[in-house]
Amino acid sequence: MTADFSLAGQVALVTGASSGLGRTFAGFLADAGAKVVLGARRAEKCAEAAAELGDAAFPVALDVTDADSIELALDAAENALGPVTLLINNAGTVTNRALVDTPPEEWRQVIDTNLTGCFLVTRAVARRMIAAETGGRIVNVSSMLGQTPTGQVHAYSASKAGINQLTRTSALELARHGISVNALAPGYIQTDLNTDFLNGPAGERIVKRVPQRRFGQIADLEGVLLLLSSPAGSYMTGEIITVDGGLSLSGM
Ligand SMILES: NC(=O)c1ccc[n+]([C@@H]2O[C@H](COP(=O)([O-])OP(=O)(O)OC[C@H]3O[C@@H](n4cnc5c(N)ncnc54)[C@H](OP(=O)(O)O)[C@@H]3O)[C@@H](O)[C@H]2O)c1
């Protein structure tokens, strides 16, 4: 094999690393050789996760909706592990409600976290990558719902569609600085938080529409995450890679 999936020498920042996909992604990146900064609002959960990964991991308190918090987290990360060369924009939130019942505050909170948060962290990290002339890679965690419509998740789906286009526009602009920007768009992935829901009656209905007839596991995302993060994927930018067992092919 000549493709290079190694992350040795890279410093990765994973946002939303206190639980779920982000926490496991941090482990995948560390296994591939990266030093990893784990950021989220629940700093104690990041510290717990970082301790499991050893010396090459560093926890930071981070609120992706707050530009000052992002700068403080990046300063702390840089002092501990060096400049960030790989950013995984994973922090996200979701609400389920009919459009006509959705309060504007709830809409704004989801858009602020998922879309504006992705923009703010990308802007801060890209500025530093450009100043340090390191180049780098950015992977945005989108969702198949950014492209395939379904009910009750309006703000979430709009935020993920926004992330898809932000992925393309930022890829276009940052390529000249040696920075690639791609997105990973998962379907239904089993995590601690949704296992009960996916194993219940709603899950039974949904899984029948997945052509592969199963929900994803976080391990199903590891290959694409590493491809988009490593030299193996260096000629890719502005791509949105869907990993959903074929669900987006069958409609919702
Ligand atoms: N699980 C799936 O099936 C699935 C499918 C498609 C896409 N995704 C995407 O994958 C990402 C992770 O989701 P998950 O399933 O792992 O859910 P999760 O366990 O709820 O993780 C969400 C993470 O985001 C962090 N977060 C939320 N608001 C934040 C903020 N303002 N600043 C910093 N961090 C913040 C949370 O940490 P704190 O609360 O500690 O801040 C948490 O670590 C999300 O972007 C989600 O849309 C998940």
GROMACS .gro file of C-alpha atoms and ligand atoms in nm:
model
  300
    1MET     CA    1   0.000   0.000   0.000
    2THR     CA    2   0.142   0.339  -0.097
    3ALA     CA    3  -0.145   0.560   0.030
    4ASP     CA    4  -0.040   0.748   0.344
    5PHE     CA    5  -0.304   0.752   0.618
    6SER     CA    6  -0.062   0.851   0.893
    7LEU     CA    7  -0.129   1.160   1.105
    8ALA     CA    8   0.215   1.164   1.268
    9GLY     CA    9   0.325   1.524   1.326
   10GLN     CA   10  -0.032   1.661   1.305
   11VAL     CA   11  -0.213   1.848   1.581
   12ALA     CA   12  -0.588   1.790   1.556
   13LEU     CA   13  -0.866   1.988   1.722
   14VAL     CA   14  -1.192   1.797   1.760
   15THR     CA   15  -1.489   2.013   1.861
   16GLY     CA   16  -1.770   1.844   2.050
   17ALA     CA   17  -1.526   1.586   2.183
   18SER     CA   18  -1.695   1.545   2.521
   19SER     CA   19  -1.928   1.268   2.397
   20GLY     CA   20  -2.056   1.066   2.102
   21LEU     CA   21  -1.882   1.079   1.766
   22GLY     CA   22  -1.634   1.351   1.865
   23ARG     CA   23  -1.500   1.157   2.159
   24THR     CA   24  -1.447   0.845   1.947
   25PHE     CA   25  -1.306   1.048   1.654
   26ALA     CA   26  -1.039   1.186   1.891
   27GLY     CA   27  -0.933   0.826   1.960
   28PHE     CA   28  -0.921   0.738   1.588
   29LEU     CA   29  -0.697   1.038   1.518
   30ALA     CA   30  -0.469   0.960   1.813
   31ASP     CA   31  -0.440   0.598   1.694
   32ALA     CA   32  -0.331   0.732   1.353
   33GLY     CA   33  -0.051   0.929   1.520
   34ALA     CA   34  -0.197   1.277   1.575
   35LYS     CA   35  -0.174   1.481   1.890
   36VAL     CA   36  -0.535   1.566   1.974
   37VAL     CA   37  -0.703   1.865   2.139
   38LEU     CA   38  -1.048   1.773   2.272
   39GLY     CA   39  -1.284   2.071   2.299
   40ALA     CA   40  -1.641   2.119   2.426
   41ARG     CA   41  -1.831   2.316   2.689
   42ARG     CA   42  -1.817   2.025   2.937
   43ALA     CA   43  -1.441   2.056   2.993
   44GLU     CA   44  -1.447   1.785   3.261
   45LYS     CA   45  -1.576   1.530   3.008
   46CYS     CA   46  -1.300   1.633   2.765
   47ALA     CA   47  -1.043   1.592   3.044
   48GLU     CA   48  -1.177   1.242   3.116
   49ALA     CA   49  -1.154   1.148   2.746
   50ALA     CA   50  -0.807   1.306   2.707
   51ALA     CA   51  -0.678   1.114   3.011
   52GLU     CA   52  -0.777   0.788   2.838
   53LEU     CA   53  -0.569   0.888   2.534
   54GLY     CA   54  -0.252   0.975   2.729
   55ASP     CA   55   0.012   1.247   2.683
   56ALA     CA   56  -0.071   1.318   2.319
   57ALA     CA   57  -0.418   1.451   2.411
   58PHE     CA   58  -0.514   1.783   2.567
   59PRO     CA   59  -0.859   1.898   2.687
   60VAL     CA   60  -0.989   2.254   2.639
   61ALA     CA   61  -1.309   2.431   2.740
   62LEU     CA   62  -1.468   2.551   2.418
   63ASP     CA   63  -1.799   2.708   2.319
   64VAL     CA   64  -1.813   2.717   1.938
   65THR     CA   65  -2.071   2.997   1.943
   66ASP     CA   66  -1.833   3.231   2.127
   67ALA     CA   67  -1.538   3.378   1.931
   68ASP     CA   68  -1.345   3.467   2.252
   69SER     CA   69  -1.381   3.114   2.385
   70ILE     CA   70  -1.245   2.978   2.055
   71GLU     CA   71  -0.936   3.204   2.067
   72LEU     CA   72  -0.865   3.109   2.431
   73ALA     CA   73  -0.899   2.739   2.347
   74LEU     CA   74  -0.665   2.773   2.047
   75ASP     CA   75  -0.406   2.962   2.256
   76ALA     CA   76  -0.415   2.688   2.520
   77ALA     CA   77  -0.398   2.413   2.256
   78GLU     CA   78  -0.102   2.577   2.082
   79ASN     CA   79   0.090   2.619   2.409
   80ALA     CA   80   0.034   2.255   2.501
   81LEU     CA   81   0.071   2.070   2.170
   82GLY     CA   82   0.165   2.322   1.897
   83PRO     CA   83  -0.036   2.488   1.616
   84VAL     CA   84  -0.350   2.307   1.501
   85THR     CA   85  -0.305   2.156   1.153
   86LEU     CA   86  -0.622   1.944   1.142
   87LEU     CA   87  -0.968   2.064   1.246
   88ILE     CA   88  -1.268   1.838   1.292
   89ASN     CA   89  -1.578   2.061   1.316
   90ASN     CA   90  -1.800   1.809   1.494
   91ALA     CA   91  -1.988   2.006   1.764
   92GLY     CA   92  -2.360   1.995   1.701
   93THR     CA   93  -2.706   1.991   1.847
   94VAL     CA   94  -3.049   1.881   1.728
   95THR     CA   95  -3.413   1.949   1.815
   96ASN     CA   96  -3.723   1.773   1.686
   97ARG     CA   97  -4.037   1.977   1.634
   98ALA     CA   98  -4.294   2.059   1.368
   99LEU     CA   99  -4.212   2.374   1.171
  100VAL     CA  100  -4.523   2.559   1.291
  101ASP     CA  101  -4.436   2.486   1.656
  102THR     CA  102  -4.069   2.584   1.637
  103PRO     CA  103  -3.985   2.890   1.850
  104PRO     CA  104  -3.738   3.132   1.685
  105GLU     CA  105  -3.502   3.097   1.985
  106GLU     CA  106  -3.478   2.722   1.927
  107TRP     CA  107  -3.414   2.777   1.554
  108ARG     CA  108  -3.139   3.030   1.633
  109GLN     CA  109  -2.974   2.807   1.894
  110VAL     CA  110  -2.939   2.517   1.647
  111ILE     CA  111  -2.817   2.740   1.362
  112ASP     CA  112  -2.577   2.922   1.599
  113THR     CA  113  -2.422   2.600   1.724
  114ASN     CA  114  -2.409   2.394   1.407
  115LEU     CA  115  -2.356   2.648   1.129
  116THR     CA  116  -2.225   2.969   1.288
  117GLY     CA  117  -2.010   2.758   1.523
  118CYS     CA  118  -1.855   2.579   1.225
  119PHE     CA  119  -1.790   2.916   1.058
  120LEU     CA  120  -1.635   3.074   1.369
  121VAL     CA  121  -1.399   2.784   1.443
  122THR     CA  122  -1.303   2.751   1.075
  123ARG     CA  123  -1.230   3.124   1.056
  124ALA     CA  124  -1.015   3.122   1.371
  125VAL     CA  125  -0.819   2.808   1.277
  126ALA     CA  126  -0.775   2.909   0.911
  127ARG     CA  127  -0.639   3.250   1.012
  128ARG     CA  128  -0.375   3.079   1.227
  129MET     CA  129  -0.291   2.821   0.958
  130ILE     CA  130  -0.246   3.100   0.702
  131ALA     CA  131  -0.029   3.309   0.936
  132ALA     CA  132   0.189   3.009   1.026
  133GLU     CA  133   0.201   2.891   0.659
  134THR     CA  134   0.145   2.533   0.775
  135GLY     CA  135  -0.144   2.447   0.541
  136GLY     CA  136  -0.390   2.206   0.695
  137ARG     CA  137  -0.705   2.002   0.669
  138ILE     CA  138  -1.057   2.077   0.785
  139VAL     CA  139  -1.329   1.812   0.810
  140ASN     CA  140  -1.683   1.934   0.877
  141VAL     CA  141  -1.930   1.688   1.026
  142SER     CA  142  -2.249   1.737   0.827
  143SER     CA  143  -2.540   1.490   0.798
  144MET     CA  144  -2.732   1.315   0.525
  145LEU     CA  145  -3.018   1.543   0.640
  146GLY     CA  146  -2.826   1.832   0.484
  147GLN     CA  147  -2.928   1.690   0.147
  148THR     CA  148  -3.227   1.460   0.209
  149PRO     CA  149  -3.539   1.625   0.355
  150THR     CA  150  -3.743   1.477   0.638
  151GLY     CA  151  -3.992   1.623   0.887
  152GLN     CA  152  -3.944   1.763   1.239
  153VAL     CA  153  -3.574   1.859   1.202
  154HIS     CA  154  -3.594   2.191   1.017
  155ALA     CA  155  -3.321   2.397   1.183
  156TYR     CA  156  -3.088   2.099   1.200
  157SER     CA  157  -3.132   2.010   0.832
  158ALA     CA  158  -3.093   2.374   0.725
  159SER     CA  159  -2.778   2.406   0.938
  160LYS     CA  160  -2.628   2.095   0.777
  161ALA     CA  161  -2.719   2.214   0.425
  162GLY     CA  162  -2.543   2.538   0.522
  163ILE     CA  163  -2.237   2.342   0.635
  164ASN     CA  164  -2.229   2.165   0.298
  165GLN     CA  165  -2.215   2.492   0.109
  166LEU     CA  166  -1.973   2.647   0.362
  167THR     CA  167  -1.753   2.342   0.296
  168ARG     CA  168  -1.748   2.421  -0.076
  169THR     CA  169  -1.702   2.798  -0.045
  170SER     CA  170  -1.426   2.772   0.215
  171ALA     CA  171  -1.254   2.494   0.016
  172LEU     CA  172  -1.249   2.721  -0.287
  173GLU     CA  173  -1.098   3.012  -0.097
  174LEU     CA  174  -0.854   2.827   0.130
  175ALA     CA  175  -0.700   2.595  -0.132
  176ARG     CA  176  -0.441   2.861  -0.224
  177HIS     CA  177  -0.315   2.841   0.136
  178GLY     CA  178  -0.274   2.464   0.122
  179ILE     CA  179  -0.586   2.405   0.334
  180SER     CA  180  -0.839   2.143   0.224
  181VAL     CA  181  -1.198   2.148   0.348
  182ASN     CA  182  -1.426   1.846   0.313
  183ALA     CA  183  -1.736   1.717   0.489
  184LEU     CA  184  -1.845   1.383   0.626
  185ALA     CA  185  -2.223   1.334   0.608
  186PRO     CA  186  -2.333   1.040   0.825
  187GLY     CA  187  -2.674   0.875   0.822
  188TYR     CA  188  -2.807   0.718   1.144
  189ILE     CA  189  -2.509   0.621   1.356
  190GLN     CA  190  -2.561   0.439   1.686
  191THR     CA  191  -2.421   0.631   1.984
  192ASP     CA  192  -2.492   0.609   2.357
  193LEU     CA  193  -2.743   0.892   2.320
  194ASN     CA  194  -2.965   0.742   2.050
  195THR     CA  195  -2.933   0.367   2.109
  196ASP     CA  196  -3.267   0.348   2.296
  197PHE     CA  197  -3.445   0.550   2.022
  198LEU     CA  198  -3.294   0.344   1.740
  199ASN     CA  199  -3.373   0.015   1.918
  200GLY     CA  200  -3.735   0.124   1.972
  201PRO     CA  201  -4.039   0.133   1.738
  202ALA     CA  202  -3.916   0.445   1.552
  203GLY     CA  203  -3.585   0.272   1.485
  204GLU     CA  204  -3.764  -0.037   1.353
  205ARG     CA  205  -3.945   0.180   1.100
  206ILE     CA  206  -3.633   0.371   0.997
  207VAL     CA  207  -3.407   0.069   0.954
  208LYS     CA  208  -3.648  -0.080   0.699
  209ARG     CA  209  -3.567   0.216   0.475
  210VAL     CA  210  -3.190   0.167   0.502
  211PRO     CA  211  -3.091  -0.041   0.197
  212GLN     CA  212  -2.819  -0.213   0.402
  213ARG     CA  213  -3.084  -0.287   0.675
  214ARG     CA  214  -2.873  -0.173   0.967
  215PHE     CA  215  -2.775   0.148   1.147
  216GLY     CA  216  -2.417   0.266   1.126
  217GLN     CA  217  -2.160   0.219   1.399
  218ILE     CA  218  -1.906   0.492   1.475
  219ALA     CA  219  -1.639   0.256   1.339
  220ASP     CA  220  -1.810   0.282   0.997
  221LEU     CA  221  -1.693   0.647   0.984
  222GLU     CA  222  -1.327   0.585   1.069
  223GLY     CA  223  -1.208   0.514   0.714
  224VAL     CA  224  -1.359   0.829   0.562
  225LEU     CA  225  -1.248   1.043   0.858
  226LEU     CA  226  -0.890   0.926   0.810
  227LEU     CA  227  -0.905   0.966   0.431
  228LEU     CA  228  -1.017   1.329   0.465
  229SER     CA  229  -0.766   1.397   0.746
  230SER     CA  230  -0.451   1.242   0.601
  231PRO     CA  231  -0.215   1.275   0.303
  232ALA     CA  232  -0.411   0.991   0.134
  233GLY     CA  233  -0.690   1.241   0.062
  234SER     CA  234  -0.471   1.539  -0.020
  235TYR     CA  235  -0.613   1.597  -0.372
  236MET     CA  236  -0.972   1.614  -0.241
  237THR     CA  237  -1.132   1.940  -0.138
  238GLY     CA  238  -1.489   2.072  -0.125
  239GLU     CA  239  -1.634   1.719  -0.118
  240ILE     CA  240  -1.925   1.598   0.093
  241ILE     CA  241  -1.895   1.225   0.157
  242THR     CA  242  -2.215   1.050   0.265
  243VAL     CA  243  -2.186   0.739   0.485
  244ASP     CA  244  -2.541   0.617   0.545
  245GLY     CA  245  -2.581   0.256   0.432
  246GLY     CA  246  -2.765   0.389   0.125
  247LEU     CA  247  -3.048   0.562   0.317
  248SER     CA  248  -3.030   0.882   0.112
  249LEU     CA  249  -3.081   0.675  -0.204
  250SER     CA  250  -3.414   0.542  -0.085
  251GLY     CA  251  -3.559   0.876   0.032
  252MET     CA  252  -3.690   0.924   0.383
  253LIG     N1  253  -2.518   1.035   1.579
  253LIG     C1  254  -2.564   1.041   1.454
  253LIG     O1  255  -2.640   0.954   1.407
  253LIG     C2  256  -2.524   1.157   1.365
  253LIG     C3  257  -2.563   1.152   1.230
  253LIG     C4  258  -2.527   1.257   1.147
  253LIG     C5  259  -2.451   1.363   1.195
  253LIG     N2  260  -2.417   1.365   1.327
  253LIG     C6  261  -2.339   1.482   1.373
  253LIG     O2  262  -2.229   1.439   1.449
  253LIG     C7  263  -2.193   1.540   1.542
  253LIG     C8  264  -2.181   1.478   1.681
  253LIG     O3  265  -2.308   1.430   1.721
  253LIG     P1  266  -2.328   1.311   1.826
  253LIG     O4  267  -2.428   1.219   1.770
  253LIG     O5  268  -2.196   1.258   1.869
  253LIG     O6  269  -2.403   1.389   1.944
  253LIG     P2  270  -2.357   1.427   2.093
  253LIG     O7  271  -2.305   1.309   2.166
  253LIG     O8  272  -2.472   1.503   2.151
  253LIG     O9  273  -2.234   1.526   2.071
  253LIG     C9  274  -2.248   1.661   2.044
  253LIG    C10  275  -2.121   1.729   2.093
  253LIG    O10  276  -2.126   1.868   2.058
  253LIG    C11  277  -2.086   1.943   2.169
  253LIG     N3  278  -2.143   2.077   2.164
  253LIG    C12  279  -2.275   2.113   2.157
  253LIG     N4  280  -2.287   2.247   2.159
  253LIG    C13  281  -2.159   2.296   2.168
  253LIG    C14  282  -2.103   2.426   2.176
  253LIG     N5  283  -2.180   2.537   2.176
  253LIG     N6  284  -1.969   2.439   2.183
  253LIG    C15  285  -1.890   2.331   2.184
  253LIG     N7  286  -1.935   2.205   2.178
  253LIG    C16  287  -2.068   2.189   2.170
  253LIG    C17  288  -2.132   1.864   2.291
  253LIG    O11  289  -2.048   1.892   2.402
  253LIG     P3  290  -2.085   1.991   2.524
  253LIG    O12  291  -2.231   1.974   2.554
  253LIG    O13  292  -1.993   1.942   2.633
  253LIG    O14  293  -2.048   2.128   2.478
  253LIG    C18  294  -2.104   1.721   2.245
  253LIG    O15  295  -1.972   1.684   2.273
  253LIG    C19  296  -2.301   1.649   1.531
  253LIG    O16  297  -2.255   1.753   1.448
  253LIG    C20  298  -2.415   1.575   1.465
  253LIG    O17  299  -2.500   1.661   1.393
  253LIG    C21  300  -2.451   1.265   1.413
   0.00000   0.00000   0.00000
